[in-house]
């Protein structure tokens, strides 16, 4: 069964350091999402890609966060510099098809701890 | 703006007992509604979704949900809970541009 892959699964870093997360969506899925899930809260969308283009990054803190999907396949989310408040689970999801609100398939996430 | 409220942070039920998880949404038009489940250390899995039509929706793992427009609710139910259902459950509403807005989640504990 096809799955969304994410790495690393866990990352511990010190504040002011740079971190990067990688996501490989299900093959053929044109839409890719990055969510941040703070402990005790639901996932919150950071950025949405359609192929290689950003569709929505209104909630992405652009002073420190960046995301790219250069070839419209896998994606990288970067934080530089990391802050204590960035400690959270970062989830990637992919979606195929052209209908609205087709199922989003989630990866296992990367748990970031900033010390 | 779209929003989702899950009033219960934690719920504990006995194995074999029935379950109802509450979800209220705020959305101006006809909502697209979803329930996801998240087991510890894993991503979210879709249980069921409502787009239109029959207001009682059947999902995987024996779950169902009922859309009530008059109450702006989409509560999740299961007639008999199994220990393996212990997880965190998220209700979500489809917002502009195909994105999802999630509630804060309800943690389900199952006692034997």
PDB file of C-alpha atoms in Angstrom:
ATOM      1  CA  UNK A   1       0.000   0.000   0.000  1.00  0.00           C
ATOM      2  CA  UNK A   2       1.383   3.403  -0.971  1.00  0.00           C
ATOM      3  CA  UNK A   3       2.303   5.660   1.919  1.00  0.00           C
ATOM      4  CA  UNK A   4       3.594   9.146   2.545  1.00  0.00           C
ATOM      5  CA  UNK A   5       7.173   8.992   3.778  1.00  0.00           C
ATOM      6  CA  UNK A   6       8.722  11.518   6.126  1.00  0.00           C
ATOM      7  CA  UNK A   7      12.180  11.839   7.613  1.00  0.00           C
ATOM      8  CA  UNK A   8      13.550  12.159  10.134  1.00  0.00           C
ATOM      9  CA  UNK A   9      10.934  10.818  12.519  1.00  0.00           C
ATOM     10  CA  UNK A  10      12.469  12.672  15.447  1.00  0.00           C
ATOM     11  CA  UNK A  11      14.711  15.709  15.596  1.00  0.00           C
ATOM     12  CA  UNK A  12      16.219  17.423  18.609  1.00  0.00           C
ATOM     13  CA  UNK A  13      17.961  20.718  18.044  1.00  0.00           C
ATOM     14  CA  UNK A  14      19.049  23.763  19.947  1.00  0.00           C
ATOM     15  CA  UNK A  15      17.434  27.124  19.380  1.00  0.00           C
ATOM     16  CA  UNK A  16      18.968  29.231  16.643  1.00  0.00           C
ATOM     17  CA  UNK A  17      20.010  26.121  14.704  1.00  0.00           C
ATOM     18  CA  UNK A  18      18.650  25.214  11.270  1.00  0.00           C
ATOM     19  CA  UNK A  19      16.506  22.125  10.727  1.00  0.00           C
ATOM     20  CA  UNK A  20      15.030  20.516   7.647  1.00  0.00           C
ATOM     21  CA  UNK A  21      12.282  17.958   7.158  1.00  0.00           C
ATOM     22  CA  UNK A  22      11.676  15.856   4.092  1.00  0.00           C
ATOM     23  CA  UNK A  23       8.453  14.436   2.665  1.00  0.00           C
ATOM     24  CA  UNK A  24       7.876  12.020  -0.192  1.00  0.00           C
ATOM     25  CA  UNK A  25       4.181  11.924  -1.146  1.00  0.00           C
ATOM     26  CA  UNK A  26       2.270   9.063  -2.678  1.00  0.00           C
ATOM     27  CA  UNK A  27       3.307   8.666  -6.296  1.00  0.00           C
ATOM     28  CA  UNK A  28       1.138  10.692  -8.632  1.00  0.00           C
ATOM     29  CA  UNK A  29      -0.342  12.948  -5.961  1.00  0.00           C
ATOM     30  CA  UNK A  30      -0.163  16.511  -7.219  1.00  0.00           C
ATOM     31  CA  UNK A  31      -1.182  18.241  -3.990  1.00  0.00           C
ATOM     32  CA  UNK A  32       1.089  18.267  -0.972  1.00  0.00           C
ATOM     33  CA  UNK A  33       0.483  19.835   2.435  1.00  0.00           C
ATOM     34  CA  UNK A  34       2.679  20.617   5.417  1.00  0.00           C
ATOM     35  CA  UNK A  35       0.901  20.886   8.770  1.00  0.00           C
ATOM     36  CA  UNK A  36       2.186  21.788  12.228  1.00  0.00           C
ATOM     37  CA  UNK A  37       0.594  20.066  15.220  1.00  0.00           C
ATOM     38  CA  UNK A  38       1.402  21.578  18.584  1.00  0.00           C
ATOM     39  CA  UNK A  39       0.858  19.251  21.553  1.00  0.00           C
ATOM     40  CA  UNK A  40      -2.778  19.295  22.581  1.00  0.00           C
ATOM     41  CA  UNK A  41      -3.970  20.929  19.385  1.00  0.00           C
ATOM     42  CA  UNK A  42      -5.130  19.860  15.963  1.00  0.00           C
ATOM     43  CA  UNK A  43      -2.967  20.148  12.850  1.00  0.00           C
ATOM     44  CA  UNK A  44      -2.677  23.610  11.364  1.00  0.00           C
ATOM     45  CA  UNK A  45      -1.841  24.120   7.707  1.00  0.00           C
ATOM     46  CA  UNK A  46       1.510  25.757   7.024  1.00  0.00           C
ATOM     47  CA  UNK A  47       1.770  25.446   3.256  1.00  0.00           C
ATOM     48  CA  UNK A  48      -0.028  23.822   0.349  1.00  0.00           C
ATOM     49  CA  UNK A  49       1.580  22.902  -2.974  1.00  0.00           C
ATOM     50  CA  UNK A  50      -0.074  22.081  -6.261  1.00  0.00           C
ATOM     51  CA  UNK A  51       2.674  20.365  -8.222  1.00  0.00           C
ATOM     52  CA  UNK A  52       5.672  22.668  -7.708  1.00  0.00           C
ATOM     53  CA  UNK A  53       3.655  25.820  -7.038  1.00  0.00           C
ATOM     54  CA  UNK A  54       2.665  27.213  -3.664  1.00  0.00           C
ATOM     55  CA  UNK A  55      -1.119  27.542  -3.435  1.00  0.00           C
ATOM     56  CA  UNK A  56      -1.421  28.711   0.162  1.00  0.00           C
ATOM     57  CA  UNK A  57       1.334  29.776   2.545  1.00  0.00           C
ATOM     58  CA  UNK A  58      -0.663  32.332   4.483  1.00  0.00           C
ATOM     59  CA  UNK A  59       0.102  30.670   7.836  1.00  0.00           C
ATOM     60  CA  UNK A  60       3.783  30.020   7.155  1.00  0.00           C
ATOM     61  CA  UNK A  61       6.086  32.228   9.297  1.00  0.00           C
ATOM     62  CA  UNK A  62       8.121  33.362   6.348  1.00  0.00           C
ATOM     63  CA  UNK A  63      10.810  35.076   8.364  1.00  0.00           C
ATOM     64  CA  UNK A  64      12.110  31.685   9.483  1.00  0.00           C
ATOM     65  CA  UNK A  65      10.237  28.977   7.587  1.00  0.00           C
ATOM     66  CA  UNK A  66      10.654  28.005   3.961  1.00  0.00           C
ATOM     67  CA  UNK A  67       9.247  25.193   1.875  1.00  0.00           C
ATOM     68  CA  UNK A  68      10.005  23.939  -1.571  1.00  0.00           C
ATOM     69  CA  UNK A  69       8.857  21.258  -3.971  1.00  0.00           C
ATOM     70  CA  UNK A  70      11.206  21.836  -6.849  1.00  0.00           C
ATOM     71  CA  UNK A  71      10.192  19.022  -9.192  1.00  0.00           C
ATOM     72  CA  UNK A  72       6.656  18.703  -7.975  1.00  0.00           C
ATOM     73  CA  UNK A  73       7.368  15.447  -6.198  1.00  0.00           C
ATOM     74  CA  UNK A  74       9.113  15.412  -2.826  1.00  0.00           C
ATOM     75  CA  UNK A  75       9.252  18.434  -0.575  1.00  0.00           C
ATOM     76  CA  UNK A  76      11.460  19.996   2.080  1.00  0.00           C
ATOM     77  CA  UNK A  77      10.395  22.216   4.955  1.00  0.00           C
ATOM     78  CA  UNK A  78      13.140  24.258   6.587  1.00  0.00           C
ATOM     79  CA  UNK A  79      13.287  26.295   9.762  1.00  0.00           C
ATOM     80  CA  UNK A  80      16.132  28.748  10.296  1.00  0.00           C
ATOM     81  CA  UNK A  81      16.678  29.700  13.043  1.00  0.00           C
ATOM     82  CA  UNK A  82      14.624  27.348  15.187  1.00  0.00           C
ATOM     83  CA  UNK A  83      12.890  28.798  18.248  1.00  0.00           C
ATOM     84  CA  UNK A  84      11.581  27.111  21.384  1.00  0.00           C
ATOM     85  CA  UNK A  85       8.012  27.628  20.194  1.00  0.00           C
ATOM     86  CA  UNK A  86       8.669  25.573  17.072  1.00  0.00           C
ATOM     87  CA  UNK A  87       8.618  22.353  19.096  1.00  0.00           C
ATOM     88  CA  UNK A  88       5.789  20.380  17.510  1.00  0.00           C
ATOM     89  CA  UNK A  89       4.894  17.517  15.196  1.00  0.00           C
ATOM     90  CA  UNK A  90       5.285  18.394  11.518  1.00  0.00           C
ATOM     91  CA  UNK A  91       2.958  16.395   9.316  1.00  0.00           C
ATOM     92  CA  UNK A  92       3.046  16.009   5.569  1.00  0.00           C
ATOM     93  CA  UNK A  93      -0.014  14.957   3.598  1.00  0.00           C
ATOM     94  CA  UNK A  94      -0.646  14.297  -0.067  1.00  0.00           C
ATOM     95  CA  UNK A  95      -3.779  14.285  -2.135  1.00  0.00           C
ATOM     96  CA  UNK A  96      -4.549  13.000  -5.584  1.00  0.00           C
ATOM     97  CA  UNK A  97      -7.347  13.480  -8.076  1.00  0.00           C
ATOM     98  CA  UNK A  98      -9.169  16.574  -9.164  1.00  0.00           C
ATOM     99  CA  UNK A  99     -12.271  16.467  -7.004  1.00  0.00           C
ATOM    100  CA  UNK A 100     -12.565  18.871  -4.113  1.00  0.00           C
ATOM    101  CA  UNK A 101     -11.631  17.461  -0.748  1.00  0.00           C
ATOM    102  CA  UNK A 102     -10.342  14.128  -1.932  1.00  0.00           C
ATOM    103  CA  UNK A 103      -8.821  12.221   0.949  1.00  0.00           C
ATOM    104  CA  UNK A 104      -5.562  13.581   2.299  1.00  0.00           C
ATOM    105  CA  UNK A 105      -3.103  10.831   3.175  1.00  0.00           C
ATOM    106  CA  UNK A 106      -0.822  11.670   6.091  1.00  0.00           C
ATOM    107  CA  UNK A 107       2.715  10.609   6.788  1.00  0.00           C
ATOM    108  CA  UNK A 108       3.894   9.574  10.277  1.00  0.00           C
ATOM    109  CA  UNK A 109       5.262  13.041  11.005  1.00  0.00           C
ATOM    110  CA  UNK A 110       8.510  14.488  12.295  1.00  0.00           C
ATOM    111  CA  UNK A 111       8.552  15.356  15.977  1.00  0.00           C
ATOM    112  CA  UNK A 112      10.763  18.387  16.557  1.00  0.00           C
ATOM    113  CA  UNK A 113      12.089  19.328  19.969  1.00  0.00           C
ATOM    114  CA  UNK A 114      13.893  22.652  20.297  1.00  0.00           C
ATOM    115  CA  UNK A 115      16.037  23.030  23.415  1.00  0.00           C
TER     116      UNK A 115
ATOM    117  CA  UNK B   1     -13.719  32.051   9.182  1.00  0.00           C
ATOM    118  CA  UNK B   2     -14.178  28.332   9.433  1.00  0.00           C
ATOM    119  CA  UNK B   3     -13.660  26.721  12.829  1.00  0.00           C
ATOM    120  CA  UNK B   4     -14.219  23.419  14.576  1.00  0.00           C
ATOM    121  CA  UNK B   5     -14.914  22.838  18.243  1.00  0.00           C
ATOM    122  CA  UNK B   6     -14.471  19.518  19.974  1.00  0.00           C
ATOM    123  CA  UNK B   7     -15.776  20.155  23.486  1.00  0.00           C
ATOM    124  CA  UNK B   8     -14.318  17.058  25.111  1.00  0.00           C
ATOM    125  CA  UNK B   9     -10.552  16.899  25.565  1.00  0.00           C
ATOM    126  CA  UNK B  10     -10.644  13.403  27.069  1.00  0.00           C
ATOM    127  CA  UNK B  11     -13.276  10.683  27.093  1.00  0.00           C
ATOM    128  CA  UNK B  12     -13.035   7.330  28.844  1.00  0.00           C
ATOM    129  CA  UNK B  13     -15.378   4.474  27.975  1.00  0.00           C
ATOM    130  CA  UNK B  14     -15.491   0.831  28.923  1.00  0.00           C
ATOM    131  CA  UNK B  15     -14.718  -1.754  26.288  1.00  0.00           C
ATOM    132  CA  UNK B  16     -17.959  -2.827  24.651  1.00  0.00           C
ATOM    133  CA  UNK B  17     -19.769   0.365  25.562  1.00  0.00           C
ATOM    134  CA  UNK B  18     -21.086   2.830  23.006  1.00  0.00           C
ATOM    135  CA  UNK B  19     -19.193   5.976  22.077  1.00  0.00           C
ATOM    136  CA  UNK B  20     -20.132   9.439  20.907  1.00  0.00           C
ATOM    137  CA  UNK B  21     -17.554  12.151  20.210  1.00  0.00           C
ATOM    138  CA  UNK B  22     -18.889  15.638  19.719  1.00  0.00           C
ATOM    139  CA  UNK B  23     -17.977  18.074  16.972  1.00  0.00           C
ATOM    140  CA  UNK B  24     -19.410  21.503  16.211  1.00  0.00           C
ATOM    141  CA  UNK B  25     -18.367  23.547  13.228  1.00  0.00           C
ATOM    142  CA  UNK B  26     -18.674  27.085  11.995  1.00  0.00           C
ATOM    143  CA  UNK B  27     -18.961  27.543   8.249  1.00  0.00           C
ATOM    144  CA  UNK B  28     -21.088  29.801   6.114  1.00  0.00           C
ATOM    145  CA  UNK B  29     -21.923  27.418   3.293  1.00  0.00           C
ATOM    146  CA  UNK B  30     -22.579  23.705   3.018  1.00  0.00           C
ATOM    147  CA  UNK B  31     -19.696  22.154   4.881  1.00  0.00           C
ATOM    148  CA  UNK B  32     -17.410  19.337   3.908  1.00  0.00           C
ATOM    149  CA  UNK B  33     -16.819  17.446   7.156  1.00  0.00           C
ATOM    150  CA  UNK B  34     -14.295  14.810   8.152  1.00  0.00           C
ATOM    151  CA  UNK B  35     -13.265  12.637  11.072  1.00  0.00           C
ATOM    152  CA  UNK B  36      -9.654  11.488  11.379  1.00  0.00           C
ATOM    153  CA  UNK B  37      -8.009   9.202  13.928  1.00  0.00           C
ATOM    154  CA  UNK B  38      -4.416   9.451  15.123  1.00  0.00           C
ATOM    155  CA  UNK B  39      -2.721   6.625  17.002  1.00  0.00           C
ATOM    156  CA  UNK B  40       0.361   7.456  19.078  1.00  0.00           C
ATOM    157  CA  UNK B  41       3.389   8.183  16.942  1.00  0.00           C
ATOM    158  CA  UNK B  42       1.456   7.903  13.709  1.00  0.00           C
ATOM    159  CA  UNK B  43      -0.129  10.155  11.157  1.00  0.00           C
ATOM    160  CA  UNK B  44      -3.831  10.770  10.728  1.00  0.00           C
ATOM    161  CA  UNK B  45      -6.131   8.259   9.089  1.00  0.00           C
ATOM    162  CA  UNK B  46      -9.478   9.198   7.562  1.00  0.00           C
ATOM    163  CA  UNK B  47     -12.451   7.504   9.241  1.00  0.00           C
ATOM    164  CA  UNK B  48     -15.257   9.058   7.233  1.00  0.00           C
ATOM    165  CA  UNK B  49     -16.385  12.175   5.403  1.00  0.00           C
ATOM    166  CA  UNK B  50     -19.585  14.026   4.611  1.00  0.00           C
ATOM    167  CA  UNK B  51     -20.074  16.066   1.465  1.00  0.00           C
ATOM    168  CA  UNK B  52     -23.813  15.928   0.749  1.00  0.00           C
ATOM    169  CA  UNK B  53     -26.775  13.580   0.634  1.00  0.00           C
ATOM    170  CA  UNK B  54     -27.583  11.146   3.408  1.00  0.00           C
ATOM    171  CA  UNK B  55     -26.788  12.810   6.709  1.00  0.00           C
ATOM    172  CA  UNK B  56     -25.752   9.525   8.342  1.00  0.00           C
ATOM    173  CA  UNK B  57     -22.331   8.555   7.068  1.00  0.00           C
ATOM    174  CA  UNK B  58     -20.682   5.177   7.511  1.00  0.00           C
ATOM    175  CA  UNK B  59     -16.929   4.903   7.852  1.00  0.00           C
ATOM    176  CA  UNK B  60     -14.198   2.406   8.485  1.00  0.00           C
ATOM    177  CA  UNK B  61     -13.704   0.400  11.682  1.00  0.00           C
ATOM    178  CA  UNK B  62     -17.429   0.453  12.468  1.00  0.00           C
ATOM    179  CA  UNK B  63     -17.671   4.215  12.958  1.00  0.00           C
ATOM    180  CA  UNK B  64     -20.507   6.424  11.773  1.00  0.00           C
ATOM    181  CA  UNK B  65     -21.275  10.119  12.005  1.00  0.00           C
ATOM    182  CA  UNK B  66     -24.424  12.169  11.654  1.00  0.00           C
ATOM    183  CA  UNK B  67     -24.556  15.636  10.116  1.00  0.00           C
ATOM    184  CA  UNK B  68     -27.118  17.928  11.754  1.00  0.00           C
ATOM    185  CA  UNK B  69     -27.259  21.267  10.015  1.00  0.00           C
ATOM    186  CA  UNK B  70     -29.628  22.800  12.588  1.00  0.00           C
ATOM    187  CA  UNK B  71     -27.120  22.092  15.346  1.00  0.00           C
ATOM    188  CA  UNK B  72     -23.963  22.661  13.262  1.00  0.00           C
ATOM    189  CA  UNK B  73     -22.790  19.303  14.505  1.00  0.00           C
ATOM    190  CA  UNK B  74     -21.109  16.216  13.091  1.00  0.00           C
ATOM    191  CA  UNK B  75     -20.826  13.773  15.970  1.00  0.00           C
ATOM    192  CA  UNK B  76     -18.930  10.508  15.663  1.00  0.00           C
ATOM    193  CA  UNK B  77     -20.434   7.313  17.041  1.00  0.00           C
ATOM    194  CA  UNK B  78     -19.597   3.677  17.498  1.00  0.00           C
ATOM    195  CA  UNK B  79     -21.997   1.151  19.052  1.00  0.00           C
ATOM    196  CA  UNK B  80     -19.333  -0.991  20.746  1.00  0.00           C
ATOM    197  CA  UNK B  81     -15.820   0.234  21.471  1.00  0.00           C
ATOM    198  CA  UNK B  82     -12.783  -2.029  21.256  1.00  0.00           C
ATOM    199  CA  UNK B  83      -9.528  -1.504  23.153  1.00  0.00           C
ATOM    200  CA  UNK B  84      -7.800  -0.839  19.824  1.00  0.00           C
ATOM    201  CA  UNK B  85      -9.965   2.267  19.342  1.00  0.00           C
ATOM    202  CA  UNK B  86      -7.957   4.116  21.971  1.00  0.00           C
ATOM    203  CA  UNK B  87      -6.456   7.050  20.078  1.00  0.00           C
ATOM    204  CA  UNK B  88      -6.971  10.732  19.404  1.00  0.00           C
ATOM    205  CA  UNK B  89      -9.843  11.753  17.152  1.00  0.00           C
ATOM    206  CA  UNK B  90      -9.987  14.916  15.096  1.00  0.00           C
ATOM    207  CA  UNK B  91     -12.958  16.532  13.413  1.00  0.00           C
ATOM    208  CA  UNK B  92     -12.226  18.797  10.450  1.00  0.00           C
ATOM    209  CA  UNK B  93     -14.085  21.084   8.074  1.00  0.00           C
ATOM    210  CA  UNK B  94     -13.071  21.800   4.499  1.00  0.00           C
ATOM    211  CA  UNK B  95     -12.138  25.428   4.030  1.00  0.00           C
ATOM    212  CA  UNK B  96     -11.275  27.559   1.040  1.00  0.00           C
ATOM    213  CA  UNK B  97      -8.790  26.134  -1.408  1.00  0.00           C
ATOM    214  CA  UNK B  98      -9.241  22.523  -0.455  1.00  0.00           C
ATOM    215  CA  UNK B  99      -7.517  22.849   2.922  1.00  0.00           C
ATOM    216  CA  UNK B 100      -8.792  21.398   6.184  1.00  0.00           C
ATOM    217  CA  UNK B 101      -9.391  23.190   9.469  1.00  0.00           C
ATOM    218  CA  UNK B 102      -9.084  20.801  12.395  1.00  0.00           C
ATOM    219  CA  UNK B 103     -10.501  20.808  15.881  1.00  0.00           C
ATOM    220  CA  UNK B 104      -8.249  20.379  18.899  1.00  0.00           C
ATOM    221  CA  UNK B 105      -8.985  16.678  19.161  1.00  0.00           C
ATOM    222  CA  UNK B 106     -10.525  14.294  21.675  1.00  0.00           C
ATOM    223  CA  UNK B 107      -8.395  11.638  23.360  1.00  0.00           C
ATOM    224  CA  UNK B 108     -10.283   8.386  23.779  1.00  0.00           C
ATOM    225  CA  UNK B 109      -9.302   6.023  26.554  1.00  0.00           C
ATOM    226  CA  UNK B 110     -10.799   2.537  26.686  1.00  0.00           C
ATOM    227  CA  UNK B 111     -10.903   0.708  29.987  1.00  0.00           C
ATOM    228  CA  UNK B 112     -11.267  -3.041  30.267  1.00  0.00           C
TER     229      UNK B 112
END
